[in-house]
XYZ file of C-alpha atoms in Angstrom:
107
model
C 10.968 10.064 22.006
C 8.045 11.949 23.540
C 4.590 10.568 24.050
C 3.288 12.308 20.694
C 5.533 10.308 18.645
C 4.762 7.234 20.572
C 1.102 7.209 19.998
C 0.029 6.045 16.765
C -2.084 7.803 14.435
C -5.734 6.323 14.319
C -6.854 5.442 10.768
C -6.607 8.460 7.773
C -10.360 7.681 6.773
C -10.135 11.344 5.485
C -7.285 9.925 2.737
C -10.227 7.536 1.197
C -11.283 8.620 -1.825
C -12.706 7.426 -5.679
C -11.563 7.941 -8.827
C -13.522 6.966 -12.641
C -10.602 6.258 -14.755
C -11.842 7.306 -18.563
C -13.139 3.938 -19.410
C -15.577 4.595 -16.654
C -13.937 1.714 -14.247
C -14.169 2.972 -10.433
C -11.369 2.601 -8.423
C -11.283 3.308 -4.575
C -7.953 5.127 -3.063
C -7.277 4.010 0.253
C -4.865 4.203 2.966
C -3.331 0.293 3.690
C -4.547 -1.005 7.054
C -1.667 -1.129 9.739
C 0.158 -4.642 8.826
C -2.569 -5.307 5.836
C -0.494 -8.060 4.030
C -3.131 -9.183 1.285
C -3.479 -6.568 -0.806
C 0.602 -6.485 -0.979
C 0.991 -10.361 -1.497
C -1.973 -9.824 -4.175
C -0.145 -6.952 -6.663
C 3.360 -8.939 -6.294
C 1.962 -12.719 -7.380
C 0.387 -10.552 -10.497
C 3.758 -8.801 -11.309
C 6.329 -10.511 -13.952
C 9.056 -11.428 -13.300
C 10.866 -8.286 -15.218
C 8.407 -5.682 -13.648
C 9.720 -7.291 -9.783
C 13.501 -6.778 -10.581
C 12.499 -3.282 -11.779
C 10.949 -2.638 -8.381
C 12.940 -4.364 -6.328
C 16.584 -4.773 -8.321
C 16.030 -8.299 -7.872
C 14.003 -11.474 -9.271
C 12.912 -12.347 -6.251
C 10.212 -15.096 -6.454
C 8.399 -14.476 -3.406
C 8.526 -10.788 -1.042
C 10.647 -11.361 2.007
C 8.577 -11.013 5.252
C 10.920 -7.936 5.756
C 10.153 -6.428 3.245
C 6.513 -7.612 3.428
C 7.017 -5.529 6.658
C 8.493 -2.725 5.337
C 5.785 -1.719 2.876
C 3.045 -2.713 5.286
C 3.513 -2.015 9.059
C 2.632 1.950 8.128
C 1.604 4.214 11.594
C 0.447 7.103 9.026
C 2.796 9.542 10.733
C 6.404 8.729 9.350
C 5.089 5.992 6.728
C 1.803 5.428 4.512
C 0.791 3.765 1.951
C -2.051 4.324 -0.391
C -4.165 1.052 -2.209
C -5.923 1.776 -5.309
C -8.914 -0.906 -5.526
C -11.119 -1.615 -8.386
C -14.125 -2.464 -7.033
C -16.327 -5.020 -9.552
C -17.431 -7.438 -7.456
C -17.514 -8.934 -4.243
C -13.615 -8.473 -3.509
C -11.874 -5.633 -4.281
C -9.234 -5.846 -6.875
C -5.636 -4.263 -5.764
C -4.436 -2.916 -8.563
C -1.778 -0.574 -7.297
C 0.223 0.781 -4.329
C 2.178 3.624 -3.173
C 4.387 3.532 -0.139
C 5.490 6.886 1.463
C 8.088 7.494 4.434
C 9.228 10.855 5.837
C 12.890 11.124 6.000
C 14.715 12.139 9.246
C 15.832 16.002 9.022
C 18.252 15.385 12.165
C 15.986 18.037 14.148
């Protein structure tokens, strides 16, 4: 592994962005944090219990830390993933997320 793959990438503030969905609600887009667990454990306790085996192909009642891990230990080189926040109030809202992760082309 060289030292440019080594080094993690700094923060993709560039990748922030907002969005008014047609019933005028704002949401933010952001890139997660590295290891930013909350807004993860948030969207899962709000999904049912059909929409989490859909995801997951299981019914599982709680995430396992691994794949806690998984989704949110991103270094915005290989793997990202993107929070969409609705922001009415003090505390952002997650309200969806989208994981990424480049595949190995064996070069």
């Amino acid at each position: 592994m060289s030292a440019a793959t080594e080094v993690s990438a700094e923060y993709p503030t560039e990748l922030i962005d907002y969005v008014t969905l047609p019933d005028q609600r704002r949401l933010r887009i952001r890139p997660l944090r590295r290891c930013e667990e909350a807004p993860i454990r948030d969207l899962y306790a709000h999904l049912s219990p059909a929409s989490r085996y859909i995801r997951f192909f299981s019914p599982m009642p709680e995430l396992p830390a691994s794949v806690m891990r998984l989704l949110a230990c991103v270094d915005y080189r290989r793997t990202l993933a993107l929070v969409a926040e609705h922001e009415d109030g003090a505390t952002p809202e997650p309200i969806g997320l989208a994981s990424y992760g480049a595949l190995d082309d064996g070069s």
